[in-house]
mmCIF file of C-alpha atoms in Angstrom:
data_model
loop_
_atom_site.group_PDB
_atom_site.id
_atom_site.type_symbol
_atom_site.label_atom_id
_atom_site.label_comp_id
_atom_site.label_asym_id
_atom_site.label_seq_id
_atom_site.Cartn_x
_atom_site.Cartn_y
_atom_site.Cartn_z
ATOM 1 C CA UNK Q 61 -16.608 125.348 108.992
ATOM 2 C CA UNK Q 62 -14.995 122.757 106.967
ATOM 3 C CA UNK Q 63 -16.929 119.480 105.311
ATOM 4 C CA UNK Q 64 -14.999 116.630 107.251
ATOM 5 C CA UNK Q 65 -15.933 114.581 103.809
ATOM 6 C CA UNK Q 66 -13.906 116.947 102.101
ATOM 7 C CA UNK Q 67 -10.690 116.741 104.527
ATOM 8 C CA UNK Q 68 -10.460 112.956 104.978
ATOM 9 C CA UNK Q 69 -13.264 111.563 102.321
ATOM 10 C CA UNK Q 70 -12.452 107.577 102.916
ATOM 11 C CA UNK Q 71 -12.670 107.926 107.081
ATOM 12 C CA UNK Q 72 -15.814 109.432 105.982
ATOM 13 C CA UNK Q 73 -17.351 107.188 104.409
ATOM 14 C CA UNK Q 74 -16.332 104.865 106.507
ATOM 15 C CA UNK Q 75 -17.631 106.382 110.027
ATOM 16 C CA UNK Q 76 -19.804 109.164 109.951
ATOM 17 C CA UNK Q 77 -22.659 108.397 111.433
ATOM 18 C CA UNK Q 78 -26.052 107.046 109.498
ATOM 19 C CA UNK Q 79 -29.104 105.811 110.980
ATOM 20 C CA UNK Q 80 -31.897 103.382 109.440
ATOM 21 C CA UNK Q 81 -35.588 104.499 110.629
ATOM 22 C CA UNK Q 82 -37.878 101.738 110.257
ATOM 23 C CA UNK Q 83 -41.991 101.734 110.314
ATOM 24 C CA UNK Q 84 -41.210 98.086 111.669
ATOM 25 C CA UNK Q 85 -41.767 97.611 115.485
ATOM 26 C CA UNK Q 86 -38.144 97.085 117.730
ATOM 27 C CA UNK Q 87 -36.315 98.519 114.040
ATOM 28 C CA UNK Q 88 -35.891 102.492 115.045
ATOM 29 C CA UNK Q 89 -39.287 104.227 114.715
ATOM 30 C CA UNK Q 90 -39.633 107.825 115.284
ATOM 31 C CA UNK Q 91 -43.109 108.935 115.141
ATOM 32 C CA UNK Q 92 -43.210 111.828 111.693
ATOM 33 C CA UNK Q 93 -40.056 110.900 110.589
ATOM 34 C CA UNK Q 94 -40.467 108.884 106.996
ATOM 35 C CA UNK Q 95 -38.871 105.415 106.810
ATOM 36 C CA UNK Q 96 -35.008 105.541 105.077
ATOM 37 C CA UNK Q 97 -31.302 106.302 105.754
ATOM 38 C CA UNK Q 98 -30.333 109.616 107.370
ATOM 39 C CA UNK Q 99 -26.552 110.920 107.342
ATOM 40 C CA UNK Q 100 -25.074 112.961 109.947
ATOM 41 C CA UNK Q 101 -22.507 114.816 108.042
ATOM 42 C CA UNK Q 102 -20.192 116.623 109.964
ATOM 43 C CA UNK Q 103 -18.641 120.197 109.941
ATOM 44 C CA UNK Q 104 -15.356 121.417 111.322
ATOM 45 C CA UNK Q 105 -13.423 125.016 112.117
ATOM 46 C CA UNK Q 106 -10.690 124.760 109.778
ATOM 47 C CA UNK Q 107 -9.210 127.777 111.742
ATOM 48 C CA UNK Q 108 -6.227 125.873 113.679
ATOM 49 C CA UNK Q 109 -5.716 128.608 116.531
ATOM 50 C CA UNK Q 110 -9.503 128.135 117.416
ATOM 51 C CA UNK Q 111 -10.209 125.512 120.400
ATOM 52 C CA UNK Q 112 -13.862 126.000 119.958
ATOM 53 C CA UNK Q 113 -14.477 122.063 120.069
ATOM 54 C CA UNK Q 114 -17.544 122.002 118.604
ATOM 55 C CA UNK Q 115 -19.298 120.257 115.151
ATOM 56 C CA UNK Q 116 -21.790 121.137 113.351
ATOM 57 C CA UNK Q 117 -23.781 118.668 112.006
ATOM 58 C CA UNK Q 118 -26.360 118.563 108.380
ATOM 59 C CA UNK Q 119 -28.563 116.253 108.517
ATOM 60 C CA UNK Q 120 -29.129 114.675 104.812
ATOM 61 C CA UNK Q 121 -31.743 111.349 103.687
ATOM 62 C CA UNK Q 122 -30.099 108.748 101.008
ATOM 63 C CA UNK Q 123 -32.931 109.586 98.673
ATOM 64 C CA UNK Q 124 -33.410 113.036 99.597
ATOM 65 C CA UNK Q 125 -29.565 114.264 98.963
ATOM 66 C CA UNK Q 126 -30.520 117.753 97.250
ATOM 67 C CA UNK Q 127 -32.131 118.466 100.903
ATOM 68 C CA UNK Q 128 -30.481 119.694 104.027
ATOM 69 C CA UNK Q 129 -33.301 118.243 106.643
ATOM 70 C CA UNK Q 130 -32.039 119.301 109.704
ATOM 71 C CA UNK Q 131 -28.863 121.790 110.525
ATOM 72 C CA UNK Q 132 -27.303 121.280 114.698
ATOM 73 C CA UNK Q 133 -24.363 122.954 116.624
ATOM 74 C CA UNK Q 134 -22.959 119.984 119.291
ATOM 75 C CA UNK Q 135 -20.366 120.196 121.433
ATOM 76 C CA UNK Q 136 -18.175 116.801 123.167
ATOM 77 C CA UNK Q 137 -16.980 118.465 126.024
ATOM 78 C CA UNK Q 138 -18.346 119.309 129.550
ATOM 79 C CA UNK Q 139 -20.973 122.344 129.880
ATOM 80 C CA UNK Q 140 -17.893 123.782 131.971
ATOM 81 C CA UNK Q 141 -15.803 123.889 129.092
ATOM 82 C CA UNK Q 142 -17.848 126.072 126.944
ATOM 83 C CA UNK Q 143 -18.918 128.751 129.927
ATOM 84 C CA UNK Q 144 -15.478 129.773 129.755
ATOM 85 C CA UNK Q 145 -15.779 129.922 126.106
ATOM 86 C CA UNK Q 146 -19.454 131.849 126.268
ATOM 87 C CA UNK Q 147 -19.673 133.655 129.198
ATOM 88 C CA UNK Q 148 -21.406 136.580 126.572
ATOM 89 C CA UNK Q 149 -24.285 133.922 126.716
ATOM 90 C CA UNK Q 150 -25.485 132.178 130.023
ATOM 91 C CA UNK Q 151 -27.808 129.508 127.473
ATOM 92 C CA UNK Q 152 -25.516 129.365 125.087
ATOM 93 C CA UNK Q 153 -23.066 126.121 126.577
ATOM 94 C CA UNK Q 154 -26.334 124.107 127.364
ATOM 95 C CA UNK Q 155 -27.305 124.423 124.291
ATOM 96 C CA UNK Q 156 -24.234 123.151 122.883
ATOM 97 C CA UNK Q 157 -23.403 120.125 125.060
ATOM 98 C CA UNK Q 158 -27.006 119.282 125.150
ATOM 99 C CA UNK Q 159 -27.020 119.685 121.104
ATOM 100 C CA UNK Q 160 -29.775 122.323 119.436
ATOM 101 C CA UNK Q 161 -31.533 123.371 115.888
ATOM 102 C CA UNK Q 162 -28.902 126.171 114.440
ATOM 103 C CA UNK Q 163 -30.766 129.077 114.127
ATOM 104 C CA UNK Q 164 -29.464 130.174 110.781
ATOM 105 C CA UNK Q 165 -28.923 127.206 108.718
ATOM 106 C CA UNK Q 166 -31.371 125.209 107.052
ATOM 107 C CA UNK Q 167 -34.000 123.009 108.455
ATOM 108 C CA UNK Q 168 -37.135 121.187 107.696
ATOM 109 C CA UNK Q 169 -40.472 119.620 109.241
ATOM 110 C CA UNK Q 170 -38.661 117.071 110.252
ATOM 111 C CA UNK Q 171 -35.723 118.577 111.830
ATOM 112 C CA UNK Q 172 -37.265 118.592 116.002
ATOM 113 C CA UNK Q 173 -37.164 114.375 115.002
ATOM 114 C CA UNK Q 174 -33.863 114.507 113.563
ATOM 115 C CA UNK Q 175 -32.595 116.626 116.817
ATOM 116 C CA UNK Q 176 -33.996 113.730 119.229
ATOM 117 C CA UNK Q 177 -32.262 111.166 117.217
ATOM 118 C CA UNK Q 178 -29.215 112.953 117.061
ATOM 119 C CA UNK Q 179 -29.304 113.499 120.930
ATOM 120 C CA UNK Q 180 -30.215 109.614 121.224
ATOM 121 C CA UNK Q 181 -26.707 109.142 119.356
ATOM 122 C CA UNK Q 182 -24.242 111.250 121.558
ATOM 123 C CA UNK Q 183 -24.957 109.875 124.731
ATOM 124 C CA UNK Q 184 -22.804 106.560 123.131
ATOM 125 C CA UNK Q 185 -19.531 107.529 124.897
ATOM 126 C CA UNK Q 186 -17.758 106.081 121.717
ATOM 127 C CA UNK Q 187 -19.847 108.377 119.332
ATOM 128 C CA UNK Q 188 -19.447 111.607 120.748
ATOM 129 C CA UNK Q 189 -15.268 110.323 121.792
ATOM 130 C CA UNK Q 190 -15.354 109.546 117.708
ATOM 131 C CA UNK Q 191 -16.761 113.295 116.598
ATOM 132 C CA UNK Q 192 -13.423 114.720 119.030
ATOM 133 C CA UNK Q 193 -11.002 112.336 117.135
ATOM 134 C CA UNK Q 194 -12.724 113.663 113.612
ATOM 135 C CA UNK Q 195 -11.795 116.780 114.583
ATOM 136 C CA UNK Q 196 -8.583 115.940 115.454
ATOM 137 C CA UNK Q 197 -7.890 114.178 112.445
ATOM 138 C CA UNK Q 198 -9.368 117.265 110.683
ATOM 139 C CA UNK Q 199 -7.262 119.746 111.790
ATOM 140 C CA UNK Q 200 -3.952 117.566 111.559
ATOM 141 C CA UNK Q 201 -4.848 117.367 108.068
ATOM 142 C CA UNK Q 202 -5.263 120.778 107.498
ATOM 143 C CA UNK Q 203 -1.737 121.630 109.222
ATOM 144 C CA UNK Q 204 -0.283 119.125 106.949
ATOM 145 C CA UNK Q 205 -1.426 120.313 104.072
ATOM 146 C CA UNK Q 206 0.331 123.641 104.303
ATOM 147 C CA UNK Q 207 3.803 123.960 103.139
ATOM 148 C CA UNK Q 208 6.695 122.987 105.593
ATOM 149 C CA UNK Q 209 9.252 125.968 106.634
ATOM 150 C CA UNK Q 210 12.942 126.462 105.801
ATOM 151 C CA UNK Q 211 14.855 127.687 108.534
ATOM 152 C CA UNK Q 212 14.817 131.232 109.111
ATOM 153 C CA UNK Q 213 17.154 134.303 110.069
ATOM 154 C CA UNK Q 214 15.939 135.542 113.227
ATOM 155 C CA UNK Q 215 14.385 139.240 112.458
ATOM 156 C CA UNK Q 216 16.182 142.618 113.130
ATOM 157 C CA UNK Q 217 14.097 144.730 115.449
ATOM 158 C CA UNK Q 218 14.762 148.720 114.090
ATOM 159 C CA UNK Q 219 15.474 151.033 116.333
ATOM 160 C CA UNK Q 220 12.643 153.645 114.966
ATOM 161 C CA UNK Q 221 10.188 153.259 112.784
ATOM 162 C CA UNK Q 222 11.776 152.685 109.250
ATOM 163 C CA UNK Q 223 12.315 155.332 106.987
ATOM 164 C CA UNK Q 224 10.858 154.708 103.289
ATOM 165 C CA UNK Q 225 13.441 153.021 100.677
ATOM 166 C CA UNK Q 226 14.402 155.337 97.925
ATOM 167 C CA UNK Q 227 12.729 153.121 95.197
ATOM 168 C CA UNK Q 228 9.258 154.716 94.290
ATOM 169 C CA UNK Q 229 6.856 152.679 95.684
ATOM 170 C CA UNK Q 230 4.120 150.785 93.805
ATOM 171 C CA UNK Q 231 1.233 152.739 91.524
ATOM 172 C CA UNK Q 232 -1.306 154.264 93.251
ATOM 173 C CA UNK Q 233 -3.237 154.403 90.027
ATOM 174 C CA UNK Q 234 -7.175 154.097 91.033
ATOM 175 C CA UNK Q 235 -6.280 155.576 94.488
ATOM 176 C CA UNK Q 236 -8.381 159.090 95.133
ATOM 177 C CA UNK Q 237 -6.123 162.355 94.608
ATOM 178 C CA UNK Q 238 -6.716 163.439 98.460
ATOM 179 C CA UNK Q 239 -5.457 159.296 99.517
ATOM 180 C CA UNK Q 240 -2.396 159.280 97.223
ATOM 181 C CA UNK Q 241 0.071 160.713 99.242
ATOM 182 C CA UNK Q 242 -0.548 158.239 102.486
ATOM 183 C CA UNK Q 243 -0.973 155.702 100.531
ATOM 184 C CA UNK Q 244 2.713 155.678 98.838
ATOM 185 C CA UNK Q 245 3.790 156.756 102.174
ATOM 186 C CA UNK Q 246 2.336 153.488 103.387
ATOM 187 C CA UNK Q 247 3.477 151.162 100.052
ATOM 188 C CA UNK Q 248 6.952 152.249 100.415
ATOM 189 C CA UNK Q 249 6.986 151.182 104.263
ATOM 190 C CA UNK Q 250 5.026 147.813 102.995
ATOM 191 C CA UNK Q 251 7.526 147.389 100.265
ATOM 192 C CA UNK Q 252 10.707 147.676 102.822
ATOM 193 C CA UNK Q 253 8.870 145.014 105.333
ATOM 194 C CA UNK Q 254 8.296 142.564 102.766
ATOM 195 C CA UNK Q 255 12.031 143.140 101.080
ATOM 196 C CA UNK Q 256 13.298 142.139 104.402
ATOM 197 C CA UNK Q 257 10.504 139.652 105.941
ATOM 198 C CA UNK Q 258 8.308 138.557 103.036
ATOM 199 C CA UNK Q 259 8.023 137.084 99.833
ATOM 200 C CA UNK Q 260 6.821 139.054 96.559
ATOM 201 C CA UNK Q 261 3.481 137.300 96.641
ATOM 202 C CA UNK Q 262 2.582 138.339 99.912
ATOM 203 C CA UNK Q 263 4.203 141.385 99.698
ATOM 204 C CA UNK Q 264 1.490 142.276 96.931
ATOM 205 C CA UNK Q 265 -1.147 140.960 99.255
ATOM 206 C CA UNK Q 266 -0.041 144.055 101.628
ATOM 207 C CA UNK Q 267 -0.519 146.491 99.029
ATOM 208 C CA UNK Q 268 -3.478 144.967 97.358
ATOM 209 C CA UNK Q 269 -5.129 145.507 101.135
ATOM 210 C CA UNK Q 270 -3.473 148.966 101.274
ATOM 211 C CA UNK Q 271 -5.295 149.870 98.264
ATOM 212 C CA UNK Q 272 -8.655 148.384 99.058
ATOM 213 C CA UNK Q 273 -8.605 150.238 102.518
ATOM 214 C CA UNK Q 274 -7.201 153.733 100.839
ATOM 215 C CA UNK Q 275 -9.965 153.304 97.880
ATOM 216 C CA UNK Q 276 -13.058 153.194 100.096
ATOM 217 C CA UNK Q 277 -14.961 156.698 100.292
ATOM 218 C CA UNK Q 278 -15.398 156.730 103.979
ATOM 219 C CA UNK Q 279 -11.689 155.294 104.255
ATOM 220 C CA UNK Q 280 -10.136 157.431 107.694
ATOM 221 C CA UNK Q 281 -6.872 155.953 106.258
ATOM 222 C CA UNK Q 282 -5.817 159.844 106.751
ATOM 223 C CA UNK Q 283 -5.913 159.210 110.588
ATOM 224 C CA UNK Q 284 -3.218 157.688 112.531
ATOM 225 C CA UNK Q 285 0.378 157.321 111.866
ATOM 226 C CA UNK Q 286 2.304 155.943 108.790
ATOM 227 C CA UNK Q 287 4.175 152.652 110.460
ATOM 228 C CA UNK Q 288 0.787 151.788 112.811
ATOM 229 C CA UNK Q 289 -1.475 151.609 109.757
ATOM 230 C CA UNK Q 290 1.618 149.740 107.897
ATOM 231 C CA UNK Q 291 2.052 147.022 111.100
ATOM 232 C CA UNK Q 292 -1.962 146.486 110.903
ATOM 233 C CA UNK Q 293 -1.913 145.750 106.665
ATOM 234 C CA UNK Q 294 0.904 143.299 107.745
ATOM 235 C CA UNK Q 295 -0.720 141.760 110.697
ATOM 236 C CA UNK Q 296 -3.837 141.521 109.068
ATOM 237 C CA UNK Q 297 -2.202 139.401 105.866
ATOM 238 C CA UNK Q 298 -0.227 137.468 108.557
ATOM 239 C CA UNK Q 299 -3.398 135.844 109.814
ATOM 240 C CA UNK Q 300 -5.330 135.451 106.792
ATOM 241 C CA UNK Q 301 -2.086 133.307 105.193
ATOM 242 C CA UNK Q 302 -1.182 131.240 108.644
ATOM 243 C CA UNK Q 303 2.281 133.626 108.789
ATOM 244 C CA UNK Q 304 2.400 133.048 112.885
ATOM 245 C CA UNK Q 305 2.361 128.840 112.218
ATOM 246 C CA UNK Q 306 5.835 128.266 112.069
ATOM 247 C CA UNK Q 307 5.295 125.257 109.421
ATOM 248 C CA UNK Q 308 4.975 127.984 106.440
ATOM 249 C CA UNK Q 309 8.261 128.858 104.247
ATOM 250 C CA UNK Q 310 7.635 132.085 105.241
ATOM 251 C CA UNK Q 311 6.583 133.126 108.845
ATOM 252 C CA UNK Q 312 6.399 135.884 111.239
ATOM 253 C CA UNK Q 313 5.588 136.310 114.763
ATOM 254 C CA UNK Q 314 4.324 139.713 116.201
ATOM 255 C CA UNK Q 315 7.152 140.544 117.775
ATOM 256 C CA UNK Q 316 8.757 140.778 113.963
ATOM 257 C CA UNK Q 317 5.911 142.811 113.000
ATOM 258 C CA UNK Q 318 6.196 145.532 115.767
ATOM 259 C CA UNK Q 319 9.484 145.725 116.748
ATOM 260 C CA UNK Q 320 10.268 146.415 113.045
ATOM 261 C CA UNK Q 321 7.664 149.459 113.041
ATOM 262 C CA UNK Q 322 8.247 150.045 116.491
ATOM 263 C CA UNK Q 323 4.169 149.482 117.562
ATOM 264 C CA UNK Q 324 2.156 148.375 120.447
ATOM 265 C CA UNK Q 325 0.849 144.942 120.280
ATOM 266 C CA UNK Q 326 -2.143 146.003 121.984
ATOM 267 C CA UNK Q 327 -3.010 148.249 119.063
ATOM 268 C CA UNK Q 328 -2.140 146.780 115.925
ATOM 269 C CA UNK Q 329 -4.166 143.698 116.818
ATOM 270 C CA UNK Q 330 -7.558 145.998 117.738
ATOM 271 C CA UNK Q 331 -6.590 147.630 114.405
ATOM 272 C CA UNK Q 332 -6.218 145.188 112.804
ATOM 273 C CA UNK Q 333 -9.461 143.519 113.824
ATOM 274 C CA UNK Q 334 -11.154 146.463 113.320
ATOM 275 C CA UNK Q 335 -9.450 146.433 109.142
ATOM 276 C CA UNK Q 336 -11.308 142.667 108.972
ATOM 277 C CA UNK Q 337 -14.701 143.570 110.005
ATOM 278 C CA UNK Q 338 -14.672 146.819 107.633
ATOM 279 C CA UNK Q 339 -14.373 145.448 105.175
ATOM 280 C CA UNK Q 340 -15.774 142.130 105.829
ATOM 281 C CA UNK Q 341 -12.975 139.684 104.645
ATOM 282 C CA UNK Q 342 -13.343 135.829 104.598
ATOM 283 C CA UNK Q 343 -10.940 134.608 107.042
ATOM 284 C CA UNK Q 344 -8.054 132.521 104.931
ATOM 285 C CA UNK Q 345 -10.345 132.747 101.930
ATOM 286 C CA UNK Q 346 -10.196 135.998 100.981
ATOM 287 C CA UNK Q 347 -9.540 136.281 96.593
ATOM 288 C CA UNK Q 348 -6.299 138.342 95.881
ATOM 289 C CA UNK Q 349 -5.016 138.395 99.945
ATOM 290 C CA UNK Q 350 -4.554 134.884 100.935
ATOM 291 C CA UNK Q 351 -2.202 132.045 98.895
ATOM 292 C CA UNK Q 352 -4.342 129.897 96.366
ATOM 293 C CA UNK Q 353 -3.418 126.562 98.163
ATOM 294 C CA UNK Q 354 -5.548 128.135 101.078
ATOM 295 C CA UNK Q 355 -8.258 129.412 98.846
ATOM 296 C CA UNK Q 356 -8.849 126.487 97.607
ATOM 297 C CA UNK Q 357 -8.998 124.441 100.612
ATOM 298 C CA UNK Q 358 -10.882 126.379 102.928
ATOM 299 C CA UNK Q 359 -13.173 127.966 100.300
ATOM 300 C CA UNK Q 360 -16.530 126.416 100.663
ATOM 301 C CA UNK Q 361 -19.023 126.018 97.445
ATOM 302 C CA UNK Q 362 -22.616 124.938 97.831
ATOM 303 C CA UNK Q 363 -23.724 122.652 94.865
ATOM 304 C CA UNK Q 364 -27.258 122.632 93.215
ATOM 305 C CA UNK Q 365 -27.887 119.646 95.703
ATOM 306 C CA UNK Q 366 -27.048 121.461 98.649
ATOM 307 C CA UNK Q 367 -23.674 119.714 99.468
ATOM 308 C CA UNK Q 368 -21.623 121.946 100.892
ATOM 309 C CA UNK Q 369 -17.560 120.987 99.403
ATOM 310 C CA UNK Q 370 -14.281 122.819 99.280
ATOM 311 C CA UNK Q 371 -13.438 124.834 96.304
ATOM 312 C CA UNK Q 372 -10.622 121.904 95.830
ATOM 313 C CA UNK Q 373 -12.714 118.917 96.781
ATOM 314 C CA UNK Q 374 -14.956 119.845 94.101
ATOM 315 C CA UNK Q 375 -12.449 120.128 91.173
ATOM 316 C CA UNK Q 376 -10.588 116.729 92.263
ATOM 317 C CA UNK Q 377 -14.498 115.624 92.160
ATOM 318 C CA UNK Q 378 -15.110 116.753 88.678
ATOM 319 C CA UNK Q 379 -17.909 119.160 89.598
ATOM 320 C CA UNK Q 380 -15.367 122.357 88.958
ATOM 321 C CA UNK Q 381 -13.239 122.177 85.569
ATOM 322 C CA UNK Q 382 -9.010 122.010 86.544
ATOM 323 C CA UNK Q 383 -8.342 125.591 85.754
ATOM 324 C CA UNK Q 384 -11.309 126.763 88.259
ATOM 325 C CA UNK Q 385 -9.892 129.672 90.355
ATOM 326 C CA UNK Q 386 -11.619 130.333 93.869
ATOM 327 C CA UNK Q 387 -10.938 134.495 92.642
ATOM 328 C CA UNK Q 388 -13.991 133.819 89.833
ATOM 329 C CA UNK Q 389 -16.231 133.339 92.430
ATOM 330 C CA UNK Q 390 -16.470 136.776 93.478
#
């Protein structure tokens, strides 16, 4: 999720939601909940082929701002909409439409008072139509950020998987002895894929995963063919740098990726999932695979008083020095 203050900062300022609790009779009481300002700052999926429709929602007092009071998942649309989107969890689109505590964020003694208030709020028709716009607006800010595409020569599907080029491929320095072998088996058909399809930065991000999958102890990068463990490394850095939006300079679709190999779909995308749950990468965020204009926009940094910013809303901000790289992090 992605700090709607840090996408469009001025829209938020100007209309997220705050609400004024009073002690006074007729001026908002809530019975527990201290007198002052409250802030519903809102939370977005920056990931633009989700359609999850949801926000999630911190809950922060104007004199209390190094405090996260109250942390709650909402969805706009109809319960409908979400049992199609949850049908692992018969409670789960309630929950949402109906808003609810999250579970595993942060909340507070007062949180069960900020929830009521915050369920007072959505049934206004032109609040909870104003958290779909921010979305919206999020994501169309997000899209325009990245980098618009030249036009591109439409890709050559290979008749057979592609033989390796005769240029030795990359060091395998670091690589165990008994991996070596499969993995410049694998560089040299990475290296010919991103001669033809790629640029030399994300080229290296296919053999930087390579290496990271060939490296581990328990790696079974032994198993399995050459071209289908080549296609998922590919597919795999194709989603974690937008490659399928065809806004980027440089841009794929699957059908590039498999016909080239000659793969199934069906495989290299369980593959592939099954590559970004080993070894537990950060969707779009991920130091030394993805591009550093994505890094540092969709890399999320908590400060000391618990607002959460992106990596770059933080440096324009001043709270990061200019030469801050999202890779020091780790």
């Amino acid at each position: 999720m992605i700090a709607f203050h840090a996408v469009l900062p001025d829209l938020a300022q100007r209309e997220v939601r705050c609400i004024h609790v009073s002690d006074e009779p007729g001026l908002f009481p809530s019975p527990g909940l201290p007198a002052g300002e409250y802030a519903f700052a809102e939370f977005y999926c920056e990931d633009l082929n989700c359609d999850c429709r949801r926000v999630f929602i911190q809950v922060l007092a104007r004199d209390q701002r190094d405090q996260v009071l109250a942390s709650i998942n909402y969805g706009w649309e109809d319960e409908a909409f979400y049992r199609q989107k949850m049908s692992y969890d018969p409670e789960a689109p309630a929950q949402v439409v109906n808003a609810s505590l999250d579970p595993l964020n942060t909340q507070s003694v007062y949180s069960a008072d900020l929830l009521r208030i915050f369920q007072q709020q959505v049934r206004e028709e032109s609040y909870r139509l104003r958290l779909g716009r921010h979305s919206q607006l999020c994501r169309d800010e997000i899209r325009r950020r990245q980098p618009q595409a030249p036009p591109q020569k439409p890709a050559r599907a290979a008749a057979e998987p592609p033989a390796a080029p005769s240029a030795p491929p990359p060091s395998n320095v670091g690589i165990p002895t008994a991996h070596r072998a499969r993995f410049d088996e694998v560089a040299a058909l990475l290296t010919q894929f991103g001669q033809q399809h790629l640029d030399a930065e994300l080229t290296g991000f296919t053999l930087e995963l390579w290496r990271r999958l060939c490296r581990r102890k328990a790696s079974d990068c032994l198993r399995g063919q050459p071209h289908v463990w080549a296609a998922t490394v590919v597919h795999v850095i194709a989603r974690m740098n937008f490659l399928f939006d065809r806004s980027q300079p440089v841009h794929l679709t699957f059908d590039t990726i498999c016909g080239f190999f000659q793969t199934s779909k069906t495989t290299i995308g369980s593959k592939a999932t099954g590559v970004e749950r080993t070894l537990r990468l950060s969707q779009h965020s991920e130091p030394g695979l993805c591009r550093r204009q994505f890094l540092e926009s969709l890399t999320m940094i908590r400060l000391a008083n618990g607002m959460v910013l992106s990596f770059e809303m933080a440096k324009r901000m001043g709270y990061l020095p200019p030469d801050a790289n999202p890779a020091d992090l780790s």
